[in-house]
Amino acid sequence: MARQRPKAVTLTEAAATRVKKLMADRDLGYLRVGVKNGGCAGMEYVMDYVAEPDPLDERVEDQGVEIVVDAKSLLFLLGAQIDYEVTPLHAKFVFRNPNETDACGCGESVTLVPAQVAD
């Protein structure tokens, strides 16, 4: 019997609640997460709405929410947890990523290494 594959990313209860609200307010399909080159540390997290996932995107269901992970970003996001934080100064999604090795001082970009996949 094959072992169950772990989820590529997970969501906290706060993140799932926020995604549910965003998706209920808009009829946009899916929330897609990924990374792109940019910023002083090398990479930035990105989130966008898509009507349909790309065929190679990873679908993730967690906390009653389905999101998609960009296929090109998958190795950089494996094991990450997405949270939603509200403080007096901001309300935003936050990535807690074990593949993150550094971040810039302003917190807008990060240095990421691909996850090491065990056999």
Short mmCIF file of N, CA and C in Angstrom, two decimals:
data_model
loop_
_atom_site.label_atom_id
_atom_site.label_comp_id
_atom_site.label_asym_id
_atom_site.label_seq_id
_atom_site.Cartn_x
_atom_site.Cartn_y
_atom_site.Cartn_z
N MET A 1 0.83 -1.17 0.00
CA MET A 1 0.00 0.00 0.00
C MET A 1 0.89 1.25 0.00
N ALA A 2 0.59 2.20 -0.87
CA ALA A 2 1.38 3.41 -0.97
C ALA A 2 1.11 4.32 0.22
N ARG A 3 2.16 4.95 0.71
CA ARG A 3 1.96 5.88 1.82
C ARG A 3 1.35 7.17 1.30
N GLN A 4 0.59 7.83 2.15
CA GLN A 4 -0.06 9.07 1.76
C GLN A 4 0.98 10.17 1.65
N ARG A 5 0.91 10.90 0.57
CA ARG A 5 1.84 11.99 0.32
C ARG A 5 1.47 13.19 1.19
N PRO A 6 2.45 13.84 1.84
CA PRO A 6 2.13 15.02 2.65
C PRO A 6 1.67 16.17 1.75
N LYS A 7 0.92 17.11 2.33
CA LYS A 7 0.47 18.29 1.60
C LYS A 7 1.67 19.17 1.27
N ALA A 8 1.63 19.77 0.10
CA ALA A 8 2.71 20.65 -0.32
C ALA A 8 2.82 21.85 0.62
N VAL A 9 1.70 22.47 0.93
CA VAL A 9 1.63 23.58 1.88
C VAL A 9 0.43 23.35 2.78
N THR A 10 0.43 24.00 3.93
CA THR A 10 -0.72 23.93 4.83
C THR A 10 -1.18 25.35 5.14
N LEU A 11 -2.40 25.45 5.63
CA LEU A 11 -2.96 26.74 6.02
C LEU A 11 -3.32 26.70 7.48
N THR A 12 -3.10 27.80 8.16
CA THR A 12 -3.60 27.92 9.53
C THR A 12 -5.10 28.17 9.46
N GLU A 13 -5.77 28.05 10.59
CA GLU A 13 -7.20 28.33 10.63
C GLU A 13 -7.49 29.76 10.20
N ALA A 14 -6.64 30.71 10.64
CA ALA A 14 -6.83 32.12 10.26
C ALA A 14 -6.70 32.32 8.76
N ALA A 15 -5.71 31.67 8.14
CA ALA A 15 -5.53 31.79 6.69
C ALA A 15 -6.71 31.17 5.95
N ALA A 16 -7.16 30.01 6.39
CA ALA A 16 -8.28 29.35 5.73
C ALA A 16 -9.54 30.21 5.82
N THR A 17 -9.78 30.79 6.98
CA THR A 17 -10.95 31.66 7.16
C THR A 17 -10.88 32.85 6.21
N ARG A 18 -9.70 33.45 6.08
CA ARG A 18 -9.54 34.61 5.19
C ARG A 18 -9.72 34.21 3.72
N VAL A 19 -9.16 33.07 3.33
CA VAL A 19 -9.31 32.60 1.94
C VAL A 19 -10.79 32.34 1.66
N LYS A 20 -11.49 31.69 2.57
CA LYS A 20 -12.92 31.44 2.39
C LYS A 20 -13.68 32.74 2.16
N LYS A 21 -13.37 33.76 2.98
CA LYS A 21 -14.03 35.06 2.84
C LYS A 21 -13.71 35.71 1.51
N LEU A 22 -12.45 35.70 1.12
CA LEU A 22 -12.06 36.29 -0.16
C LEU A 22 -12.76 35.61 -1.33
N MET A 23 -12.81 34.29 -1.29
CA MET A 23 -13.39 33.55 -2.39
C MET A 23 -14.92 33.69 -2.41
N ALA A 24 -15.54 33.86 -1.25
CA ALA A 24 -16.99 34.04 -1.20
C ALA A 24 -17.38 35.42 -1.74
N ASP A 25 -16.51 36.41 -1.51
CA ASP A 25 -16.78 37.77 -1.97
C ASP A 25 -16.59 37.93 -3.48
N ARG A 26 -15.86 37.02 -4.08
CA ARG A 26 -15.55 37.10 -5.51
C ARG A 26 -15.80 35.74 -6.13
N ASP A 27 -16.24 35.73 -7.35
CA ASP A 27 -16.42 34.46 -8.05
C ASP A 27 -15.24 34.29 -9.00
N LEU A 28 -14.07 33.99 -8.43
CA LEU A 28 -12.84 33.99 -9.21
C LEU A 28 -12.20 32.62 -9.36
N GLY A 29 -12.76 31.59 -8.83
CA GLY A 29 -12.19 30.26 -9.00
C GLY A 29 -11.30 29.83 -7.85
N TYR A 30 -9.99 30.04 -7.99
CA TYR A 30 -9.01 29.52 -7.04
C TYR A 30 -8.02 30.60 -6.63
N LEU A 31 -7.48 30.44 -5.44
CA LEU A 31 -6.34 31.24 -5.02
C LEU A 31 -5.10 30.43 -5.37
N ARG A 32 -4.17 31.05 -6.09
CA ARG A 32 -2.94 30.38 -6.53
C ARG A 32 -1.76 31.04 -5.84
N VAL A 33 -0.89 30.23 -5.23
CA VAL A 33 0.29 30.75 -4.55
C VAL A 33 1.54 30.28 -5.28
N GLY A 34 2.60 31.07 -5.15
CA GLY A 34 3.86 30.72 -5.78
C GLY A 34 4.95 31.67 -5.35
N VAL A 35 6.06 31.61 -6.04
CA VAL A 35 7.17 32.53 -5.83
C VAL A 35 7.63 33.03 -7.19
N LYS A 36 8.29 34.21 -7.18
CA LYS A 36 8.87 34.75 -8.40
C LYS A 36 10.19 35.41 -8.04
N ASN A 37 11.04 35.56 -9.03
CA ASN A 37 12.30 36.26 -8.81
C ASN A 37 12.01 37.74 -8.58
N GLY A 38 12.67 38.32 -7.58
CA GLY A 38 12.49 39.73 -7.31
C GLY A 38 12.95 40.11 -5.92
N GLY A 39 13.02 41.40 -5.69
CA GLY A 39 13.40 41.91 -4.38
C GLY A 39 14.89 41.80 -4.13
N CYS A 40 15.34 42.40 -3.06
CA CYS A 40 16.77 42.42 -2.78
C CYS A 40 17.29 41.07 -2.27
N ALA A 41 16.42 40.21 -1.76
CA ALA A 41 16.87 38.89 -1.28
C ALA A 41 16.74 37.80 -2.34
N GLY A 42 16.11 38.12 -3.48
CA GLY A 42 16.10 37.16 -4.58
C GLY A 42 14.75 36.62 -5.01
N MET A 43 13.81 36.42 -4.07
CA MET A 43 12.50 35.87 -4.44
C MET A 43 11.40 36.53 -3.61
N GLU A 44 10.21 36.53 -4.18
CA GLU A 44 9.05 37.08 -3.50
C GLU A 44 7.90 36.08 -3.57
N TYR A 45 7.11 36.01 -2.51
CA TYR A 45 5.90 35.19 -2.52
C TYR A 45 4.85 35.93 -3.33
N VAL A 46 4.06 35.18 -4.09
CA VAL A 46 2.99 35.79 -4.88
C VAL A 46 1.69 35.00 -4.66
N MET A 47 0.59 35.72 -4.70
CA MET A 47 -0.74 35.12 -4.60
C MET A 47 -1.60 35.81 -5.65
N ASP A 48 -2.42 35.01 -6.33
CA ASP A 48 -3.27 35.56 -7.38
C ASP A 48 -4.52 34.69 -7.51
N TYR A 49 -5.52 35.23 -8.13
CA TYR A 49 -6.74 34.48 -8.42
C TYR A 49 -6.63 33.91 -9.84
N VAL A 50 -7.07 32.67 -10.01
CA VAL A 50 -7.13 32.06 -11.33
C VAL A 50 -8.49 31.37 -11.49
N ALA A 51 -9.01 31.42 -12.71
CA ALA A 51 -10.29 30.76 -12.98
C ALA A 51 -10.14 29.25 -12.90
N GLU A 52 -9.05 28.73 -13.44
CA GLU A 52 -8.76 27.31 -13.45
C GLU A 52 -7.27 27.10 -13.18
N PRO A 53 -6.90 26.08 -12.43
CA PRO A 53 -5.48 25.77 -12.24
C PRO A 53 -4.85 25.33 -13.56
N ASP A 54 -3.56 25.59 -13.69
CA ASP A 54 -2.82 25.02 -14.81
C ASP A 54 -2.76 23.51 -14.61
N PRO A 55 -2.63 22.75 -15.69
CA PRO A 55 -2.63 21.28 -15.56
C PRO A 55 -1.56 20.74 -14.61
N LEU A 56 -0.42 21.41 -14.49
CA LEU A 56 0.66 20.92 -13.63
C LEU A 56 0.64 21.50 -12.22
N ASP A 57 -0.25 22.44 -11.94
CA ASP A 57 -0.35 23.01 -10.60
C ASP A 57 -0.73 21.94 -9.59
N GLU A 58 -0.27 22.11 -8.37
CA GLU A 58 -0.59 21.20 -7.28
C GLU A 58 -1.83 21.72 -6.56
N ARG A 59 -2.87 20.91 -6.49
CA ARG A 59 -4.07 21.28 -5.74
C ARG A 59 -3.88 20.86 -4.29
N VAL A 60 -4.17 21.78 -3.38
CA VAL A 60 -4.01 21.51 -1.95
C VAL A 60 -5.33 21.81 -1.26
N GLU A 61 -5.85 20.83 -0.53
CA GLU A 61 -7.05 21.03 0.28
C GLU A 61 -6.63 20.95 1.73
N ASP A 62 -6.90 22.02 2.48
CA ASP A 62 -6.55 22.05 3.90
C ASP A 62 -7.52 22.97 4.61
N GLN A 63 -7.96 22.58 5.79
CA GLN A 63 -8.86 23.39 6.61
C GLN A 63 -10.15 23.74 5.85
N GLY A 64 -10.58 22.86 4.95
CA GLY A 64 -11.81 23.09 4.22
C GLY A 64 -11.69 24.06 3.06
N VAL A 65 -10.47 24.36 2.66
CA VAL A 65 -10.21 25.30 1.56
C VAL A 65 -9.33 24.61 0.53
N GLU A 66 -9.60 24.85 -0.74
CA GLU A 66 -8.72 24.34 -1.79
C GLU A 66 -8.00 25.52 -2.44
N ILE A 67 -6.67 25.44 -2.46
CA ILE A 67 -5.84 26.42 -3.16
C ILE A 67 -4.99 25.65 -4.16
N VAL A 68 -4.30 26.38 -5.03
CA VAL A 68 -3.38 25.72 -5.95
C VAL A 68 -1.99 26.34 -5.79
N VAL A 69 -0.98 25.49 -5.99
CA VAL A 69 0.41 25.92 -5.89
C VAL A 69 1.00 25.85 -7.29
N ASP A 70 1.59 26.95 -7.72
CA ASP A 70 2.24 27.03 -9.01
C ASP A 70 3.28 25.91 -9.13
N ALA A 71 3.24 25.17 -10.22
CA ALA A 71 4.13 24.01 -10.39
C ALA A 71 5.60 24.40 -10.33
N LYS A 72 5.97 25.56 -10.90
CA LYS A 72 7.38 25.98 -10.91
C LYS A 72 7.86 26.38 -9.52
N SER A 73 6.93 26.69 -8.64
CA SER A 73 7.27 27.13 -7.28
C SER A 73 7.24 26.01 -6.26
N LEU A 74 6.77 24.85 -6.66
CA LEU A 74 6.49 23.78 -5.70
C LEU A 74 7.68 23.41 -4.83
N LEU A 75 8.85 23.20 -5.41
CA LEU A 75 10.01 22.80 -4.60
C LEU A 75 10.44 23.88 -3.62
N PHE A 76 10.11 25.14 -3.91
CA PHE A 76 10.46 26.22 -3.00
C PHE A 76 9.44 26.38 -1.87
N LEU A 77 8.25 25.80 -2.05
CA LEU A 77 7.18 25.96 -1.05
C LEU A 77 6.87 24.70 -0.27
N LEU A 78 7.48 23.57 -0.61
CA LEU A 78 7.19 22.32 0.10
C LEU A 78 7.41 22.49 1.60
N GLY A 79 6.39 22.16 2.37
CA GLY A 79 6.49 22.24 3.83
C GLY A 79 6.11 23.59 4.40
N ALA A 80 5.78 24.56 3.55
CA ALA A 80 5.45 25.90 4.05
C ALA A 80 4.06 25.92 4.67
N GLN A 81 3.89 26.80 5.62
CA GLN A 81 2.59 27.05 6.24
C GLN A 81 2.20 28.49 5.92
N ILE A 82 0.96 28.67 5.47
CA ILE A 82 0.45 30.00 5.17
C ILE A 82 -0.45 30.42 6.32
N ASP A 83 -0.17 31.59 6.89
CA ASP A 83 -0.94 32.13 7.99
C ASP A 83 -1.52 33.47 7.56
N TYR A 84 -2.45 33.98 8.33
CA TYR A 84 -3.00 35.32 8.10
C TYR A 84 -2.91 36.07 9.40
N GLU A 85 -2.17 37.18 9.39
CA GLU A 85 -1.94 37.95 10.61
C GLU A 85 -2.62 39.31 10.51
N VAL A 86 -3.20 39.72 11.62
CA VAL A 86 -3.80 41.04 11.73
C VAL A 86 -3.16 41.73 12.93
N THR A 87 -2.54 42.89 12.68
CA THR A 87 -1.96 43.70 13.76
C THR A 87 -2.52 45.12 13.60
N PRO A 88 -2.21 46.00 14.52
CA PRO A 88 -2.67 47.38 14.35
C PRO A 88 -2.13 48.06 13.08
N LEU A 89 -1.02 47.54 12.54
CA LEU A 89 -0.41 48.18 11.37
C LEU A 89 -0.65 47.46 10.05
N HIS A 90 -1.08 46.20 10.08
CA HIS A 90 -1.28 45.48 8.82
C HIS A 90 -2.19 44.27 8.99
N ALA A 91 -2.68 43.82 7.87
CA ALA A 91 -3.39 42.54 7.79
C ALA A 91 -2.86 41.88 6.53
N LYS A 92 -2.21 40.71 6.68
CA LYS A 92 -1.59 40.11 5.51
C LYS A 92 -1.37 38.62 5.70
N PHE A 93 -1.20 37.94 4.55
CA PHE A 93 -0.80 36.55 4.57
C PHE A 93 0.69 36.48 4.85
N VAL A 94 1.09 35.49 5.64
CA VAL A 94 2.49 35.31 6.02
C VAL A 94 2.86 33.87 5.71
N PHE A 95 4.02 33.68 5.09
CA PHE A 95 4.52 32.35 4.77
C PHE A 95 5.57 31.96 5.80
N ARG A 96 5.39 30.81 6.42
CA ARG A 96 6.42 30.22 7.30
C ARG A 96 6.98 29.04 6.53
N ASN A 97 8.19 29.23 6.01
CA ASN A 97 8.73 28.32 5.02
C ASN A 97 10.07 27.74 5.48
N PRO A 98 10.16 26.42 5.61
CA PRO A 98 11.42 25.81 6.04
C PRO A 98 12.51 25.93 4.97
N ASN A 99 12.16 26.31 3.75
CA ASN A 99 13.14 26.46 2.66
C ASN A 99 13.70 27.87 2.58
N GLU A 100 13.25 28.73 3.47
CA GLU A 100 13.72 30.12 3.50
C GLU A 100 15.02 30.19 4.28
N THR A 101 16.06 30.72 3.65
CA THR A 101 17.35 30.81 4.32
C THR A 101 17.71 32.23 4.75
N ASP A 102 17.02 33.24 4.20
CA ASP A 102 17.31 34.63 4.52
C ASP A 102 16.14 35.49 4.08
N ALA A 103 16.07 36.69 4.60
CA ALA A 103 15.04 37.65 4.19
C ALA A 103 15.65 39.04 4.18
N CYS A 104 15.11 39.91 3.36
CA CYS A 104 15.61 41.29 3.33
C CYS A 104 15.11 42.03 4.57
N GLY A 105 15.68 43.15 4.85
CA GLY A 105 15.32 43.92 6.02
C GLY A 105 13.88 44.40 6.03
N CYS A 106 13.33 44.71 4.85
CA CYS A 106 11.96 45.21 4.80
C CYS A 106 10.93 44.09 4.85
N GLY A 107 11.37 42.83 4.69
CA GLY A 107 10.47 41.69 4.78
C GLY A 107 9.68 41.40 3.52
N GLU A 108 10.00 42.06 2.42
CA GLU A 108 9.25 41.86 1.18
C GLU A 108 9.82 40.75 0.30
N SER A 109 11.07 40.39 0.50
CA SER A 109 11.65 39.33 -0.32
C SER A 109 12.47 38.39 0.55
N VAL A 110 12.70 37.19 0.01
CA VAL A 110 13.36 36.12 0.77
C VAL A 110 14.35 35.39 -0.13
N THR A 111 15.25 34.67 0.52
CA THR A 111 16.12 33.75 -0.20
C THR A 111 15.59 32.35 0.07
N LEU A 112 15.34 31.60 -0.98
CA LEU A 112 14.79 30.26 -0.86
C LEU A 112 15.70 29.26 -1.55
N VAL A 113 15.75 28.05 -1.00
CA VAL A 113 16.44 26.93 -1.64
C VAL A 113 15.40 25.86 -1.90
N PRO A 114 15.56 25.10 -2.98
CA PRO A 114 14.59 24.02 -3.24
C PRO A 114 14.59 23.00 -2.10
N ALA A 115 13.42 22.47 -1.79
CA ALA A 115 13.29 21.45 -0.75
C ALA A 115 14.01 20.19 -1.19
N GLN A 116 14.58 19.50 -0.24
CA GLN A 116 15.21 18.21 -0.50
C GLN A 116 14.15 17.14 -0.35
N VAL A 117 13.86 16.44 -1.42
CA VAL A 117 12.82 15.42 -1.41
C VAL A 117 13.44 14.08 -1.03
N ALA A 118 12.90 13.46 0.02
CA ALA A 118 13.40 12.15 0.46
C ALA A 118 12.86 11.06 -0.44
N ASP A 119 13.63 10.00 -0.58
CA ASP A 119 13.20 8.86 -1.41
C ASP A 119 12.10 8.08 -0.75
#
